[in-house]
CSV table of C-alpha atoms in Angstrom, one decimal:
chain,number,residue,atom,x,y,z
A,111,MET,CA,0.0,0.0,0.0
A,112,SER,CA,3.0,2.4,0.8
A,113,ARG,CA,4.1,2.0,-2.8
A,114,LYS,CA,0.8,2.5,-4.5
A,115,ARG,CA,-0.1,5.6,-2.6
A,116,PRO,CA,2.8,7.7,-4.0
A,117,GLN,CA,2.1,6.3,-7.5
A,118,VAL,CA,-1.6,7.5,-7.2
A,119,ILE,CA,-0.4,10.9,-6.0
A,120,ALA,CA,2.0,11.2,-8.9
A,121,MET,CA,-0.8,10.3,-11.4
A,122,LEU,CA,-3.1,12.9,-9.9
A,123,ASP,CA,-0.3,15.5,-10.1
A,124,LEU,CA,0.2,14.7,-13.7
A,125,LEU,CA,-3.5,15.1,-14.4
A,126,LYS,CA,-3.5,18.5,-12.6
A,127,ILE,CA,-0.5,19.8,-14.6
A,128,ALA,CA,-2.1,18.4,-17.8
A,129,SER,CA,-5.3,20.2,-17.1
A,130,ARG,CA,-3.4,23.5,-16.5
A,131,ASN,CA,-1.6,23.1,-19.8
A,132,LEU,CA,-4.8,22.6,-21.6
A,133,TRP,CA,-6.2,25.7,-19.8
A,134,ARG,CA,-3.3,27.7,-20.9
A,135,TYR,CA,-4.4,27.0,-24.6
A,136,ARG,CA,-8.1,27.4,-24.0
A,137,ARG,CA,-9.1,28.2,-27.6
A,138,ARG,CA,-7.3,25.2,-29.0
A,139,THR,CA,-8.6,22.9,-26.2
A,140,LEU,CA,-12.2,24.1,-26.9
A,141,MET,CA,-11.9,23.6,-30.6
A,142,THR,CA,-10.5,20.2,-30.2
A,143,SER,CA,-13.1,19.1,-27.6
A,144,LEU,CA,-15.8,20.6,-29.8
A,145,LEU,CA,-14.6,18.5,-32.8
A,146,ILE,CA,-14.7,15.4,-30.7
A,147,THR,CA,-18.1,16.3,-29.3
A,148,VAL,CA,-19.6,16.8,-32.8
A,149,GLY,CA,-18.2,13.5,-34.0
A,150,LEU,CA,-19.5,11.6,-31.0
A,151,VAL,CA,-22.9,13.2,-31.3
A,152,ALA,CA,-23.2,12.4,-35.0
A,153,VAL,CA,-22.3,8.8,-34.3
A,154,LEU,CA,-24.6,8.3,-31.4
A,155,LEU,CA,-27.6,10.0,-33.1
A,156,PHE,CA,-27.0,8.0,-36.2
A,157,THR,CA,-26.8,4.8,-34.2
A,158,ALA,CA,-30.1,5.6,-32.4
A,159,VAL,CA,-32.0,6.6,-35.5
A,160,ALA,CA,-30.6,3.9,-37.9
A,161,GLY,CA,-30.9,1.2,-35.2
A,162,SER,CA,-34.5,2.2,-34.4
A,163,PHE,CA,-35.4,2.2,-38.0
A,164,LYS,CA,-33.8,-1.2,-38.5
A,165,ALA,CA,-35.6,-2.6,-35.4
A,166,MET,CA,-38.9,-1.1,-36.4
A,167,MET,CA,-38.8,-2.6,-40.0
A,168,VAL,CA,-37.6,-6.0,-38.7
A,169,GLY,CA,-40.4,-6.0,-36.3
A,170,GLN,CA,-42.9,-5.0,-39.1
A,171,PHE,CA,-41.9,-8.3,-40.9
A,172,THR,CA,-41.4,-10.6,-38.0
A,173,ASP,CA,-44.3,-9.5,-35.9
A,174,SER,CA,-46.8,-9.4,-38.8
A,175,MET,CA,-45.8,-12.2,-41.1
A,176,VAL,CA,-42.9,-14.5,-40.7
A,177,GLY,CA,-42.1,-14.8,-37.0
A,178,HIS,CA,-38.5,-14.8,-35.7
A,179,MET,CA,-37.8,-18.3,-37.2
A,180,GLN,CA,-39.6,-21.1,-39.0
A,181,VAL,CA,-39.5,-24.9,-39.3
A,182,HIS,CA,-40.1,-26.8,-42.5
A,183,ARG,CA,-39.7,-30.3,-43.8
A,184,ARG,CA,-36.4,-30.8,-45.7
A,185,GLY,CA,-36.8,-29.7,-49.3
A,186,TYR,CA,-39.9,-27.5,-48.7
A,187,VAL,CA,-38.1,-24.1,-48.7
A,188,GLY,CA,-36.4,-24.9,-52.1
A,189,ALA,CA,-39.8,-25.3,-53.6
A,190,MET,CA,-41.6,-22.7,-51.5
A,191,GLU,CA,-42.7,-20.4,-54.4
A,192,SER,CA,-45.1,-23.1,-55.5
A,193,LEU,CA,-46.2,-24.0,-51.9
A,194,PRO,CA,-45.9,-27.7,-52.4
A,195,VAL,CA,-48.6,-29.7,-50.4
A,196,ASP,CA,-46.8,-32.9,-50.9
A,197,ARG,CA,-43.9,-31.9,-48.6
A,198,ASN,CA,-45.9,-31.1,-45.5
A,199,MET,CA,-44.7,-32.3,-42.1
A,200,ARG,CA,-46.8,-35.3,-40.9
A,201,PRO,CA,-47.9,-36.1,-37.3
A,202,ARG,CA,-45.4,-38.9,-36.8
A,203,MET,CA,-42.6,-36.3,-37.4
A,204,LEU,CA,-44.2,-33.6,-35.3
A,205,VAL,CA,-44.5,-35.3,-31.9
A,206,LYS,CA,-40.9,-34.7,-30.7
A,207,LEU,CA,-40.7,-31.3,-32.6
A,208,TYR,CA,-43.8,-30.0,-30.7
A,209,GLN,CA,-42.4,-31.3,-27.4
A,210,GLU,CA,-39.2,-29.5,-27.9
A,211,LEU,CA,-41.0,-26.3,-28.9
A,212,ASP,CA,-43.0,-26.5,-25.8
A,213,LYS,CA,-40.0,-27.2,-23.5
A,214,SER,CA,-37.9,-24.4,-24.9
A,215,GLU,CA,-37.6,-21.5,-22.4
A,216,THR,CA,-36.5,-19.0,-25.1
A,217,ILE,CA,-39.6,-19.7,-27.2
A,218,GLU,CA,-42.6,-17.5,-26.5
A,219,SER,CA,-45.1,-19.0,-28.8
A,220,TRP,CA,-45.4,-21.0,-32.1
A,221,SER,CA,-48.0,-21.4,-34.8
A,222,PRO,CA,-48.4,-24.3,-37.2
A,223,ARG,CA,-49.7,-23.4,-40.7
A,224,ILE,CA,-50.8,-25.0,-43.9
A,225,LYS,CA,-49.8,-23.0,-46.9
A,226,LEU,CA,-51.4,-23.5,-50.2
A,227,MET,CA,-52.1,-21.9,-53.6
A,228,ALA,CA,-55.7,-21.7,-54.8
A,229,MET,CA,-57.9,-20.1,-57.4
A,230,PHE,CA,-59.9,-17.2,-56.0
A,231,SER,CA,-63.2,-16.2,-57.6
A,232,ASN,CA,-65.9,-13.7,-56.8
A,233,PHE,CA,-68.2,-15.3,-59.5
A,234,VAL,CA,-67.2,-12.5,-61.9
A,235,SER,CA,-63.4,-12.8,-62.2
A,236,THR,CA,-60.7,-15.2,-61.0
A,237,THR,CA,-57.1,-14.9,-59.9
A,238,SER,CA,-54.6,-16.9,-57.9
A,239,ILE,CA,-54.1,-16.4,-54.2
A,240,ARG,CA,-51.6,-17.6,-51.6
A,241,LEU,CA,-53.3,-18.7,-48.3
A,242,ASN,CA,-52.2,-19.5,-44.8
A,243,GLY,CA,-54.3,-21.9,-42.8
A,244,VAL,CA,-53.8,-21.1,-39.1
A,245,TYR,CA,-55.2,-21.6,-35.7
A,246,PRO,CA,-56.3,-17.9,-34.9
A,247,GLU,CA,-55.1,-17.7,-31.4
A,248,ARG,CA,-51.8,-19.2,-32.0
A,249,GLU,CA,-51.1,-17.1,-35.1
A,250,ALA,CA,-52.1,-13.9,-33.2
A,251,ALA,CA,-49.7,-14.8,-30.4
A,252,THR,CA,-46.8,-15.5,-32.8
A,253,VAL,CA,-47.2,-12.6,-35.2
A,254,PRO,CA,-49.2,-10.0,-33.1
A,255,LEU,CA,-49.0,-7.2,-35.6
A,256,VAL,CA,-51.1,-9.2,-38.1
A,257,LEU,CA,-54.2,-8.0,-36.3
A,258,ASN,CA,-53.2,-4.4,-37.0
A,259,ARG,CA,-53.1,-5.2,-40.8
A,260,VAL,CA,-56.9,-5.8,-40.9
A,261,LEU,CA,-58.3,-2.7,-42.4
A,262,GLU,CA,-61.2,-0.7,-41.0
A,263,GLY,CA,-64.5,-2.7,-41.4
A,264,GLY,CA,-63.0,-6.2,-41.0
A,265,SER,CA,-63.1,-8.4,-37.9
A,266,VAL,CA,-60.1,-9.5,-36.0
A,267,ASP,CA,-61.7,-11.3,-33.1
A,268,PRO,CA,-60.7,-14.0,-33.8
A,269,LEU,CA,-58.2,-13.5,-36.6
A,270,VAL,CA,-60.2,-15.7,-38.9
A,271,LYS,CA,-63.3,-17.6,-38.2
A,272,HIS,CA,-64.5,-21.0,-39.7
A,273,GLY,CA,-65.8,-20.5,-43.2
A,274,HIS,CA,-64.3,-17.1,-43.4
A,275,ILE,CA,-61.2,-15.6,-45.1
A,276,GLN,CA,-59.0,-12.6,-44.8
A,277,VAL,CA,-58.3,-11.3,-48.2
A,278,PRO,CA,-55.0,-9.4,-49.2
A,279,GLU,CA,-55.7,-5.8,-50.1
A,280,LEU,CA,-54.0,-6.2,-53.5
A,281,ILE,CA,-56.5,-8.8,-54.7
A,282,ALA,CA,-59.5,-7.1,-52.9
A,283,LYS,CA,-58.9,-3.8,-54.8
A,284,GLY,CA,-58.3,-5.4,-58.1
A,285,MET,CA,-61.5,-7.5,-57.8
A,286,ASN,CA,-63.6,-4.9,-55.9
A,287,ILE,CA,-64.2,-7.2,-53.0
A,288,LYS,CA,-65.8,-5.9,-49.8
A,289,VAL,CA,-66.1,-7.3,-46.3
A,290,GLY,CA,-69.1,-9.7,-46.2
A,291,ASP,CA,-68.8,-10.8,-49.9
A,292,THR,CA,-68.9,-14.5,-50.7
A,293,VAL,CA,-66.0,-15.9,-52.7
A,294,VAL,CA,-64.9,-19.3,-53.9
A,295,LEU,CA,-61.6,-21.1,-53.4
A,296,VAL,CA,-60.5,-24.0,-55.6
A,297,ALA,CA,-57.4,-25.9,-54.7
A,298,THR,CA,-55.6,-29.1,-55.8
A,299,ASN,CA,-54.4,-31.6,-53.2
A,300,LYS,CA,-51.4,-33.8,-53.4
A,301,ASP,CA,-53.3,-36.6,-55.0
A,302,GLY,CA,-54.2,-34.3,-57.9
A,303,SER,CA,-58.0,-34.0,-57.0
A,304,VAL,CA,-59.7,-30.6,-57.1
A,305,ASN,CA,-62.0,-29.3,-54.4
A,306,GLY,CA,-63.8,-26.1,-54.0
A,307,LYS,CA,-65.5,-24.3,-51.1
A,308,THR,CA,-67.2,-21.0,-50.5
A,309,PHE,CA,-66.1,-18.5,-48.0
A,310,VAL,CA,-67.2,-15.2,-46.5
A,311,VAL,CA,-64.8,-12.2,-46.6
A,312,GLN,CA,-64.1,-11.4,-42.9
A,313,GLY,CA,-61.6,-8.6,-43.6
A,314,ILE,CA,-59.2,-7.1,-46.0
A,315,LEU,CA,-55.5,-7.3,-45.0
A,316,GLU,CA,-53.2,-4.3,-45.5
A,317,SER,CA,-50.4,-5.1,-47.9
A,318,ILE,CA,-46.8,-5.2,-46.8
A,319,SER,CA,-43.6,-5.1,-48.7
A,320,GLY,CA,-41.9,-8.3,-49.7
A,321,PRO,CA,-43.4,-11.9,-49.6
A,322,GLY,CA,-46.7,-12.1,-47.9
A,323,GLY,CA,-48.2,-9.0,-49.6
A,324,ARG,CA,-50.5,-11.4,-51.5
A,325,ASP,CA,-51.0,-13.9,-48.7
A,326,GLY,CA,-54.6,-14.3,-47.2
A,327,TYR,CA,-55.7,-16.2,-44.1
A,328,LEU,CA,-58.3,-18.9,-43.5
A,329,HIS,CA,-58.9,-21.2,-40.5
A,330,ILE,CA,-56.5,-24.2,-40.6
A,331,GLU,CA,-59.5,-26.7,-40.5
A,332,ASP,CA,-60.9,-25.0,-43.6
A,333,ALA,CA,-57.6,-25.4,-45.3
A,334,ARG,CA,-57.5,-29.1,-44.4
A,335,ASP,CA,-61.0,-29.6,-45.7
A,336,LEU,CA,-60.2,-27.7,-48.9
A,337,LEU,CA,-57.1,-29.9,-49.4
A,338,ARG,CA,-59.0,-33.0,-48.0
A,339,ILE,CA,-56.1,-33.6,-45.6
A,340,GLN,CA,-57.0,-36.4,-43.0
A,341,ASP,CA,-55.7,-37.1,-39.6
A,342,GLN,CA,-52.9,-39.6,-39.3
A,343,ALA,CA,-51.8,-42.0,-36.5
A,344,VAL,CA,-48.3,-42.0,-35.2
A,345,GLU,CA,-46.4,-45.1,-34.1
A,346,GLN,CA,-47.4,-47.3,-31.2
A,347,ALA,CA,-44.0,-46.9,-29.6
A,348,VAL,CA,-44.3,-43.0,-29.7
A,349,LEU,CA,-47.7,-43.1,-28.2
A,350,ALA,CA,-46.4,-45.6,-25.5
A,351,GLU,CA,-43.7,-43.1,-24.5
A,352,GLN,CA,-46.4,-40.5,-24.0
A,353,GLY,CA,-48.7,-42.8,-22.1
A,354,TYR,CA,-51.4,-43.0,-24.6
A,355,ALA,CA,-50.9,-46.7,-25.7
A,356,GLU,CA,-49.4,-49.9,-24.5
A,357,ALA,CA,-45.9,-50.6,-25.6
A,358,PRO,CA,-45.9,-52.9,-28.7
A,359,ALA,CA,-44.9,-56.5,-27.9
A,360,PRO,CA,-41.5,-57.7,-29.1
A,361,VAL,CA,-41.5,-59.7,-32.2
A,362,PRO,CA,-39.7,-63.0,-31.8
A,363,ARG,CA,-36.9,-63.6,-34.2
A,364,ALA,CA,-37.8,-66.4,-36.6
A,365,SER,CA,-35.3,-69.2,-37.1
A,366,LEU,CA,-33.1,-68.6,-40.0
A,367,LYS,CA,-33.4,-72.3,-41.1
A,368,LEU,CA,-36.6,-74.2,-41.1
A,369,LYS,CA,-36.9,-77.9,-41.9
A,370,GLN,CA,-39.2,-78.9,-44.7
A,371,ASP,CA,-41.2,-81.1,-42.4
A,372,ASP,CA,-41.8,-78.1,-40.1
A,373,LEU,CA,-43.2,-76.1,-43.0
A,374,LYS,CA,-45.5,-79.0,-43.9
A,375,SER,CA,-46.7,-79.8,-40.4
A,376,GLU,CA,-47.4,-76.2,-39.2
A,377,PRO,CA,-49.8,-74.0,-41.2
A,378,PRO,CA,-48.7,-70.4,-41.6
A,379,GLN,CA,-49.9,-68.1,-38.8
A,380,PRO,CA,-51.9,-65.1,-39.7
A,381,LEU,CA,-50.3,-61.7,-39.2
A,382,PRO,CA,-51.5,-59.8,-36.0
A,383,GLU,CA,-53.9,-57.1,-36.7
A,384,ARG,CA,-52.5,-53.6,-36.7
A,385,PRO,CA,-54.1,-51.6,-33.8
A,386,ASP,CA,-56.2,-48.7,-34.5
A,387,LEU,CA,-53.9,-45.9,-33.1
A,388,LEU,CA,-55.8,-42.9,-34.5
A,389,PRO,CA,-57.9,-42.3,-31.4
A,390,ALA,CA,-54.9,-42.3,-29.1
A,391,THR,CA,-53.0,-40.0,-31.5
A,392,ARG,CA,-55.9,-37.6,-31.5
A,393,SER,CA,-56.0,-37.6,-27.7
A,394,LEU,CA,-52.2,-37.0,-27.5
A,395,PHE,CA,-52.5,-33.9,-29.8
A,396,SER,CA,-55.6,-32.6,-28.1
A,397,ASP,CA,-54.3,-33.0,-24.6
A,398,LYS,CA,-51.1,-31.2,-25.4
A,399,GLY,CA,-52.9,-28.3,-27.1
A,400,TRP,CA,-51.3,-29.2,-30.5
A,401,GLY,CA,-54.6,-29.2,-32.5
A,402,ARG,CA,-55.5,-31.9,-34.9
A,403,ALA,CA,-53.1,-34.8,-35.7
A,404,SER,CA,-52.7,-33.7,-39.2
A,405,GLU,CA,-50.2,-32.4,-41.7
A,406,VAL,CA,-48.7,-28.9,-41.5
A,407,SER,CA,-46.5,-26.9,-44.0
A,408,GLU,CA,-44.5,-24.8,-41.6
A,409,ILE,CA,-44.2,-23.7,-38.0
A,410,ALA,CA,-43.7,-20.0,-37.4
A,411,ILE,CA,-41.9,-19.3,-34.0
A,412,ARG,CA,-41.7,-16.2,-31.8
A,413,LEU,CA,-38.9,-15.7,-29.3
A,414,ARG,CA,-39.0,-14.0,-26.0
A,415,ASP,CA,-35.7,-12.2,-26.9
A,416,PRO,CA,-34.9,-11.9,-30.6
A,417,ALA,CA,-31.2,-11.4,-29.6
A,418,LYS,CA,-31.1,-15.1,-28.9
A,419,LEU,CA,-32.2,-16.1,-32.3
A,420,ASP,CA,-28.8,-17.9,-33.4
A,421,ALA,CA,-28.5,-19.7,-30.0
A,422,THR,CA,-32.1,-20.9,-30.1
A,423,LEU,CA,-31.9,-22.0,-33.7
A,424,GLN,CA,-28.7,-24.0,-33.0
A,425,ASP,CA,-30.2,-25.6,-29.8
A,426,LEU,CA,-33.4,-26.6,-31.5
A,427,GLU,CA,-31.6,-28.1,-34.5
A,428,ASN,CA,-29.5,-30.2,-32.1
A,429,ARG,CA,-32.5,-31.5,-30.2
A,430,VAL,CA,-34.4,-32.7,-33.3
A,431,ALA,CA,-31.3,-33.8,-35.3
A,432,ASP,CA,-32.0,-37.5,-34.5
A,433,ILE,CA,-35.3,-37.5,-36.5
A,434,LYS,CA,-33.9,-38.4,-40.0
A,435,ASN,CA,-35.2,-39.4,-43.5
A,436,ARG,CA,-34.2,-42.4,-45.4
A,437,ARG,CA,-30.9,-40.8,-46.6
A,438,GLY,CA,-29.8,-40.2,-43.1
A,439,LEU,CA,-30.5,-36.4,-43.2
A,440,SER,CA,-32.3,-34.5,-40.6
A,441,ILE,CA,-36.2,-34.3,-41.5
A,442,PHE,CA,-36.5,-30.7,-40.3
A,443,GLN,CA,-34.9,-27.5,-41.6
A,444,LEU,CA,-34.9,-24.4,-39.4
A,445,HIS,CA,-34.4,-20.9,-40.8
A,446,PRO,CA,-34.1,-17.5,-39.3
A,447,TRP,CA,-36.4,-14.8,-40.5
A,448,GLN,CA,-33.8,-13.3,-42.7
A,449,ARG,CA,-34.2,-16.3,-45.0
A,450,PHE,CA,-37.7,-15.1,-46.0
A,451,VAL,CA,-37.4,-11.3,-45.9
A,452,PRO,CA,-35.6,-9.3,-48.6
A,453,PHE,CA,-35.2,-6.4,-46.1
A,454,SER,CA,-32.5,-8.4,-44.3
A,455,LYS,CA,-30.1,-7.1,-47.0
A,456,ILE,CA,-31.0,-3.5,-46.2
A,457,ALA,CA,-30.5,-4.3,-42.4
A,458,ASP,CA,-27.0,-5.6,-43.1
A,459,MET,CA,-26.3,-2.4,-45.0
A,460,ILE,CA,-27.5,-0.4,-42.0
A,461,ASP,CA,-25.0,-2.3,-39.9
A,462,LEU,CA,-22.2,-1.6,-42.4
A,463,MET,CA,-23.0,2.1,-42.5
A,464,THR,CA,-22.9,2.3,-38.7
A,465,LEU,CA,-19.5,0.7,-38.8
A,466,PHE,CA,-18.3,3.2,-41.3
A,467,VAL,CA,-19.6,6.1,-39.2
A,468,HIS,CA,-17.6,4.7,-36.3
A,469,ILE,CA,-14.5,4.5,-38.5
A,470,ILE,CA,-15.1,8.2,-39.4
A,471,LEU,CA,-15.3,9.1,-35.7
A,472,ILE,CA,-12.1,7.3,-34.9
A,473,SER,CA,-10.4,9.2,-37.8
A,474,VAL,CA,-11.7,12.5,-36.6
A,475,VAL,CA,-10.6,11.9,-33.0
A,476,LEU,CA,-7.2,10.5,-34.1
A,477,ILE,CA,-6.3,13.4,-36.4
A,478,SER,CA,-7.5,16.2,-34.1
A,479,ILE,CA,-5.8,14.9,-31.0
A,480,MET,CA,-2.5,14.2,-32.9
A,481,ASN,CA,-2.6,17.7,-34.5
A,482,VAL,CA,-3.2,19.5,-31.1
A,483,LEU,CA,-0.4,17.6,-29.2
A,484,ILE,CA,2.1,17.8,-32.1
A,485,MET,CA,1.7,21.6,-32.0
A,486,ALA,CA,1.9,21.6,-28.3
A,487,VAL,CA,5.2,19.6,-28.4
A,488,TYR,CA,6.5,22.1,-31.0
A,489,GLU,CA,5.5,25.2,-29.0
A,490,ARG,CA,6.8,23.8,-25.7
A,491,ILE,CA,10.2,22.6,-26.8
A,492,ARG,CA,12.1,24.9,-24.4
A,493,GLU,CA,9.7,24.0,-21.6
A,494,ILE,CA,10.3,20.3,-22.2
A,495,GLY,CA,14.1,20.9,-22.2
A,496,THR,CA,13.9,22.8,-18.9
A,497,ILE,CA,12.0,20.2,-17.0
A,498,SER,CA,14.3,17.5,-18.5
A,499,ALA,CA,17.4,19.4,-17.4
A,500,ILE,CA,16.1,19.6,-13.7
A,501,GLY,CA,15.8,15.8,-13.7
A,502,THR,CA,12.2,15.0,-14.8
A,503,ARG,CA,12.4,11.4,-16.2
A,504,PRO,CA,11.2,10.7,-19.8
A,505,ALA,CA,8.4,8.5,-18.5
A,506,THR,CA,7.0,11.4,-16.6
A,507,ILE,CA,7.1,13.6,-19.7
A,508,LEU,CA,5.4,10.8,-21.7
A,509,GLY,CA,2.7,10.5,-19.0
A,510,LEU,CA,2.1,14.3,-19.0
A,511,PHE,CA,1.3,14.5,-22.8
A,512,VAL,CA,-0.7,11.2,-22.6
A,513,SER,CA,-2.7,12.7,-19.7
A,514,GLU,CA,-3.5,15.7,-21.9
A,515,GLY,CA,-4.8,13.5,-24.7
A,516,LEU,CA,-6.8,11.5,-22.1
A,517,LEU,CA,-8.4,14.7,-20.7
A,518,LEU,CA,-9.2,16.0,-24.2
A,519,GLY,CA,-10.9,12.6,-25.1
A,520,LEU,CA,-12.6,12.6,-21.7
A,521,ILE,CA,-14.0,16.1,-22.0
A,522,GLY,CA,-15.2,15.6,-25.5
A,523,THR,CA,-16.8,12.3,-24.7
A,524,LEU,CA,-18.7,13.5,-21.6
A,525,VAL,CA,-20.1,16.6,-23.4
A,526,GLY,CA,-20.8,14.5,-26.6
A,527,VAL,CA,-22.7,11.8,-24.6
A,528,THR,CA,-24.7,14.5,-22.8
A,529,VAL,CA,-25.6,16.3,-25.9
A,530,SER,CA,-26.5,13.0,-27.7
A,531,LEU,CA,-28.9,11.8,-24.9
A,532,VAL,CA,-30.6,15.2,-24.9
A,533,GLY,CA,-30.9,15.1,-28.6
A,534,ILE,CA,-32.3,11.6,-28.6
A,535,TYR,CA,-34.8,12.7,-25.9
A,536,ALA,CA,-35.8,15.7,-28.0
A,537,LEU,CA,-36.4,13.5,-31.1
A,538,ASN,CA,-38.6,11.2,-29.0
A,539,THR,CA,-40.8,14.2,-28.0
A,540,MET,CA,-41.4,15.0,-31.6
A,541,THR,CA,-43.6,12.8,-33.8
A,542,ILE,CA,-41.4,11.8,-36.7
A,543,THR,CA,-43.2,9.7,-39.4
A,544,PHE,CA,-42.0,8.1,-42.5
A,545,SER,CA,-43.1,5.7,-45.2
A,546,PHE,CA,-41.7,2.3,-46.1
A,547,GLY,CA,-43.0,0.7,-49.2
A,548,ARG,CA,-46.8,0.6,-48.9
A,549,GLN,CA,-46.6,1.3,-45.2
A,550,GLU,CA,-47.2,4.9,-44.2
A,551,ASN,CA,-47.2,7.0,-41.1
A,552,LEU,CA,-44.7,4.8,-39.3
A,553,ILE,CA,-43.5,6.6,-36.2
A,554,LEU,CA,-39.7,6.7,-35.6
A,555,VAL,CA,-38.7,6.4,-32.0
A,556,PRO,CA,-34.9,6.7,-31.8
A,557,THR,CA,-33.4,4.7,-28.9
A,558,ILE,CA,-29.9,3.6,-28.0
A,559,SER,CA,-28.7,1.0,-25.6
A,560,ALA,CA,-26.4,1.8,-22.7
A,561,ALA,CA,-23.9,-0.7,-24.2
A,562,ASP,CA,-23.7,1.3,-27.4
A,563,VAL,CA,-23.1,4.5,-25.5
A,564,LEU,CA,-20.4,3.0,-23.2
A,565,ILE,CA,-18.6,1.2,-26.1
A,566,THR,CA,-18.6,4.3,-28.3
A,567,GLY,CA,-17.5,6.6,-25.4
A,568,ALA,CA,-14.8,4.1,-24.3
A,569,LEU,CA,-13.6,3.8,-27.9
A,570,THR,CA,-13.3,7.5,-28.2
A,571,ILE,CA,-11.3,7.9,-25.0
A,572,LEU,CA,-9.0,5.0,-26.1
A,573,VAL,CA,-8.4,6.6,-29.5
A,574,ALA,CA,-7.6,9.9,-27.9
A,575,VAL,CA,-5.0,8.2,-25.7
A,576,LEU,CA,-3.5,6.3,-28.6
A,577,ALA,CA,-3.3,9.5,-30.7
A,578,SER,CA,-1.3,11.2,-28.0
A,579,LEU,CA,1.3,8.5,-27.8
A,580,GLN,CA,3.4,9.6,-30.8
A,581,PRO,CA,3.7,13.3,-29.7
A,582,ALA,CA,4.3,12.1,-26.1
A,583,TRP,CA,7.0,9.7,-27.3
A,584,LYS,CA,8.7,12.5,-29.3
A,585,ALA,CA,8.6,14.9,-26.3
A,586,SER,CA,10.1,12.3,-23.9
A,587,ARG,CA,13.0,11.5,-26.2
A,588,MET,CA,14.1,15.1,-26.6
A,589,ASP,CA,17.7,16.0,-25.7
A,590,PRO,CA,17.6,18.6,-23.0
A,591,ILE,CA,20.6,20.7,-24.3
A,592,THR,CA,19.1,20.8,-27.9
A,593,ALA,CA,15.7,21.6,-26.5
A,594,LEU,CA,17.1,24.6,-24.5
A,595,ARG,CA,18.9,26.0,-27.5
A,596,HIS,CA,15.6,26.0,-29.5
A,597,VAL,CA,14.4,29.5,-30.4
């Protein structure tokens, strides 16, 4: 403790002397600190506005259409444009997946969907439509902003009723369809048979940019009826694990070699009848709250914390990796929201622009600090020679100029952070609206995390210290006699 105390006092003395030196050149100190402040304010305000814009637009897509991640059967995504109904996930595949989704602490909700293409007619004209068959409550919990997309006059309680349909705005406008009209849907199932049903228009969905702008909604049971999808039973062993059936009896291994006399004396035994497992399968799905024991095209997932997307994706992939197809590949493919939203490229560009702005800040701080301290060294050569001649060590002179750089960075950072936070608060008190694609009157709410503020501030101070090293090193290596002769 006795050694540390003098060192602390020496450091404080250096800071006092450095602050006095900066005060001697008040105008230069003020201009340098102001330059750092302006750079820091620009970075933090850009980070707040750009980050909020990015978060808002990502939320528009994830919370109104795709969810944070999705699960499909292997090969489905590659043919997603045609919405193939022959690549749906079957109940026997879904039992473990549903269990893992329910057990995951990072998953807030999930919604199974049946996606299909159909012919849409109002008895006057016909067009094609993309449809999502959903459980209304599950869908509203997974993509809550979908309820906000229903235009005035439509009903959202529930999102879609049996025998009703939510029609996308693009189709409704083109065909002059109103809420309450009767329309016909005609679809082809995986067996190639065609089926049609009439529906009542429950609401008109506001269009959004990207995929999903032409997607309508109907109840998942109506989608199954339209495609004539039947319930399917799962294996007896799986039901036994869940307590919904007895474990299957082991099959005795037949002798590999049978005598001809045995074949003649014993008539062939009839194969045991396969038990009817459909009631037990239906009970399992019903009791777990999984809906019907039937096929689904995809499962949209909402996370409690979107920042844990990658970790949740990897964890869920590992837990269902043992469910494989005949080629030994995992049946399920999991994809983040970026896979389905073109805006993800713009989000990456926003991150890249933020990085460039930080680089510009570093350059501004580096150049300004180096310029000021180089001039200070040049103007104070005789002073440096004097303190060197009276026995001041080079390390002390080095520390003196580094302290001046530290104080310049610290002053600029403190003022810059304060001004930035005040500016962000002022922007939040104003109503700033903008349009994105077909979405209008979106309100911008700039926010910035404490981590971003601390990291940017610490980076500014660090660069200020690094920028002071070269002038400080030059000052500490001066020859006292040469310095005293300087005019």
